[in-house]
Amino acid sequence: MTGFGRDLPDRSEGDDGDPMGELFKAMFGPGGQLPPELANMPGLPQDPAALQAMFLQVQQMLAGGSDAPVNWDLAENIARQAAAEGGDPSVGDAQQRAVTEALRTADLWLDRATDLPAAAGRTHAWSRSEWVAQTLPVWKGVVEPVAERVGQAMGEAMSSQAPPEIAPMLGAALPMMRRMGGAFFGAQVGQAVGALSREVVSGGDVGLPLLPAGAAALVPANVAAFGEGLGLPEDEVRLYLALREAAHARLFAGVPWLRAHILGAVDEYARGIAIDTDMIEQAVRQIDPGDPQALQEALSSGIFEPERTPAQQAALDRLEIALALVEGWVDEVVDAAARTSLPHAVQLRETVRRRRAAGGPAEHTFASLVGLELRPRRLREAAAVWAALTAARGVGGRDALWEHPDLVPGAESFADPEGFARGSGSDAGGQDLDAALAAILDEADRDGSDRDGGEEQPGDGSGGEAR
């Protein structure tokens, strides 16, 4: 290996006539060396042997001819391999019983901190690879719209901007480039999800609704790693993290619209992806079709990176607020449930807050890859809003705001939690809130009646965005 050690697997001499081999040569140079610009792409492992194994899988998957925007077979294989790096101990019976007991105890404690009912009670203790397998279906829904739109935007931009002399060659190469894009996106997503599996402590640790409604899970190996260096009893650490997971499960089980609201913001972000066609036009016109080095430089210059539109930024803002509200509510409810029963609840709360605010390496990788921030940067502000609402309206009045997306706090409440709570929490404000909720429900009933007596189904995520 040469350079950074980031070489593609060797190809045989007989591959010279293979279009895929030719495209690899054009992209990565005649020696198959990955340029430094591409070597630092998010999601690619730094270990040369791991990188070589990944690209070998990419080439094998490309031979299968999948045209999907993400090659999920490849993504799952790489994610499982990444999850197992450094070891992935299986979960024993004793760990399973400890996790089940912690999650059940957590649900009992949460009954005094929230009016939302307990989830169905499906509790799990997973290894890292099991976390990958169980959460991958939701990752597909998060990642695929983004990957599909990126591929479409690239194809549309290249086709519309290609000069006549290279249009035939480009048309023939587009299907192969789609397969390559799906394979590389799958490889990067697999690496990122696998790396996340070594960082998360539970099913809801990243904020997204990754588990089915009513399910809760802990990853014992990562729970143990979380507790290292804290000097606290293992049972107390496990129970605190179980409280957070059980609260997260309650929220998504008890608020039917919330899952669709969050995933809908991701989908709206994806639909707005656009490519700067002017930049592509300028780059394409400067490419000599007979010069592989020119193509290599163009591919690594960032000309295909999506540009963020105002609509996308609005979707991302809604997603950021929603994730912060979820994490802030969980933070407040868990603190209320734990502060009188766990000796080190305050220390554990602050540890979790710092961890979530900083984000792990895998979260940063995922943000670079898909353009989505998983960490709620406004966690403390959101928690302050929920705390103020609890003081002003009580547990029931606070949790009633989850009845409809138009009622939950918005960004303006973060600037003045006490003022927002007083406006919603005084007797007059409480009456106004109740009237607003009644008006929303009445309007929904009228809309359902207008559709031949049909009844509106909650949870479609299309309600008004959070104020």
PDB file of N, CA and C in Angstrom, residues 226 230 232 240-241 244 331 334-335 344-358 379-380 383:
ATOM      1  N   PHE A 226     -20.408   3.167  29.899  1.00  0.00           N
ATOM      2  CA  PHE A 226     -20.870   4.486  30.348  1.00  0.00           C
ATOM      3  C   PHE A 226     -20.517   4.703  31.814  1.00  0.00           C
ATOM      4  N   LEU A 230     -17.037   6.632  36.672  1.00  0.00           N
ATOM      5  CA  LEU A 230     -17.946   7.454  37.470  1.00  0.00           C
ATOM      6  C   LEU A 230     -17.850   7.124  38.959  1.00  0.00           C
ATOM      7  N   LEU A 232     -19.630   4.932  40.560  1.00  0.00           N
ATOM      8  CA  LEU A 232     -20.982   4.742  41.090  1.00  0.00           C
ATOM      9  C   LEU A 232     -21.378   3.273  41.006  1.00  0.00           C
ATOM     10  N   TYR A 240     -30.758   4.346  36.243  1.00  0.00           N
ATOM     11  CA  TYR A 240     -30.935   5.703  35.724  1.00  0.00           C
ATOM     12  C   TYR A 240     -31.101   5.680  34.202  1.00  0.00           C
ATOM     13  N   LEU A 241     -30.267   4.915  33.523  1.00  0.00           N
ATOM     14  CA  LEU A 241     -30.382   4.818  32.061  1.00  0.00           C
ATOM     15  C   LEU A 241     -31.674   4.107  31.660  1.00  0.00           C
ATOM     16  N   ARG A 244     -34.432   6.689  31.630  1.00  0.00           N
ATOM     17  CA  ARG A 244     -34.427   7.482  30.402  1.00  0.00           C
ATOM     18  C   ARG A 244     -35.041   6.690  29.242  1.00  0.00           C
ATOM     19  N   ASP A 331     -35.523  14.400  30.120  1.00  0.00           N
ATOM     20  CA  ASP A 331     -34.616  14.889  31.149  1.00  0.00           C
ATOM     21  C   ASP A 331     -35.384  15.341  32.384  1.00  0.00           C
ATOM     22  N   VAL A 334     -37.368  12.235  34.079  1.00  0.00           N
ATOM     23  CA  VAL A 334     -36.457  11.314  34.757  1.00  0.00           C
ATOM     24  C   VAL A 334     -35.901  11.952  36.018  1.00  0.00           C
ATOM     25  N   ASP A 335     -35.591  13.235  35.971  1.00  0.00           N
ATOM     26  CA  ASP A 335     -35.087  13.911  37.166  1.00  0.00           C
ATOM     27  C   ASP A 335     -36.126  13.870  38.282  1.00  0.00           C
ATOM     28  N   HIS A 344     -27.260   9.428  43.474  1.00  0.00           N
ATOM     29  CA  HIS A 344     -26.396  10.204  42.581  1.00  0.00           C
ATOM     30  C   HIS A 344     -27.153  10.658  41.327  1.00  0.00           C
ATOM     31  N   ALA A 345     -28.441  10.915  41.467  1.00  0.00           N
ATOM     32  CA  ALA A 345     -29.253  11.299  40.310  1.00  0.00           C
ATOM     33  C   ALA A 345     -28.752  12.584  39.665  1.00  0.00           C
ATOM     34  N   VAL A 346     -28.357  13.563  40.473  1.00  0.00           N
ATOM     35  CA  VAL A 346     -27.888  14.842  39.926  1.00  0.00           C
ATOM     36  C   VAL A 346     -26.619  14.639  39.114  1.00  0.00           C
ATOM     37  N   GLN A 347     -25.682  13.856  39.636  1.00  0.00           N
ATOM     38  CA  GLN A 347     -24.437  13.599  38.913  1.00  0.00           C
ATOM     39  C   GLN A 347     -24.703  12.851  37.607  1.00  0.00           C
ATOM     40  N   LEU A 348     -25.589  11.873  37.649  1.00  0.00           N
ATOM     41  CA  LEU A 348     -25.897  11.104  36.437  1.00  0.00           C
ATOM     42  C   LEU A 348     -26.597  11.988  35.404  1.00  0.00           C
ATOM     43  N   ARG A 349     -27.479  12.858  35.861  1.00  0.00           N
ATOM     44  CA  ARG A 349     -28.165  13.762  34.931  1.00  0.00           C
ATOM     45  C   ARG A 349     -27.164  14.652  34.206  1.00  0.00           C
ATOM     46  N   GLU A 350     -26.218  15.213  34.939  1.00  0.00           N
ATOM     47  CA  GLU A 350     -25.250  16.109  34.321  1.00  0.00           C
ATOM     48  C   GLU A 350     -24.320  15.339  33.390  1.00  0.00           C
ATOM     49  N   THR A 351     -23.965  14.117  33.746  1.00  0.00           N
ATOM     50  CA  THR A 351     -23.121  13.297  32.875  1.00  0.00           C
ATOM     51  C   THR A 351     -23.821  13.027  31.546  1.00  0.00           C
ATOM     52  N   VAL A 352     -25.095  12.671  31.615  1.00  0.00           N
ATOM     53  CA  VAL A 352     -25.863  12.420  30.390  1.00  0.00           C
ATOM     54  C   VAL A 352     -25.983  13.696  29.571  1.00  0.00           C
ATOM     55  N   ARG A 353     -26.224  14.810  30.214  1.00  0.00           N
ATOM     56  CA  ARG A 353     -26.362  16.077  29.489  1.00  0.00           C
ATOM     57  C   ARG A 353     -25.077  16.434  28.739  1.00  0.00           C
ATOM     58  N   ARG A 354     -23.948  16.303  29.400  1.00  0.00           N
ATOM     59  CA  ARG A 354     -22.676  16.628  28.745  1.00  0.00           C
ATOM     60  C   ARG A 354     -22.425  15.664  27.588  1.00  0.00           C
ATOM     61  N   ARG A 355     -22.724  14.412  27.796  1.00  0.00           N
ATOM     62  CA  ARG A 355     -22.521  13.409  26.749  1.00  0.00           C
ATOM     63  C   ARG A 355     -23.391  13.694  25.531  1.00  0.00           C
ATOM     64  N   ARG A 356     -24.653  14.032  25.759  1.00  0.00           N
ATOM     65  CA  ARG A 356     -25.560  14.304  24.642  1.00  0.00           C
ATOM     66  C   ARG A 356     -25.193  15.608  23.939  1.00  0.00           C
ATOM     67  N   ALA A 357     -24.736  16.597  24.702  1.00  0.00           N
ATOM     68  CA  ALA A 357     -24.387  17.884  24.093  1.00  0.00           C
ATOM     69  C   ALA A 357     -23.162  17.760  23.201  1.00  0.00           C
ATOM     70  N   ALA A 358     -22.191  16.960  23.638  1.00  0.00           N
ATOM     71  CA  ALA A 358     -20.958  16.819  22.859  1.00  0.00           C
ATOM     72  C   ALA A 358     -21.148  15.906  21.664  1.00  0.00           C
ATOM     73  N   LEU A 379     -30.937  21.076  24.447  1.00  0.00           N
ATOM     74  CA  LEU A 379     -31.498  20.217  25.481  1.00  0.00           C
ATOM     75  C   LEU A 379     -31.780  20.983  26.770  1.00  0.00           C
ATOM     76  N   ARG A 380     -30.801  21.735  27.252  1.00  0.00           N
ATOM     77  CA  ARG A 380     -30.985  22.431  28.526  1.00  0.00           C
ATOM     78  C   ARG A 380     -32.108  23.461  28.447  1.00  0.00           C
ATOM     79  N   ALA A 383     -35.404  21.519  28.505  1.00  0.00           N
ATOM     80  CA  ALA A 383     -35.672  21.009  29.849  1.00  0.00           C
ATOM     81  C   ALA A 383     -36.166  22.121  30.767  1.00  0.00           C
TER      82      ALA A 383
END
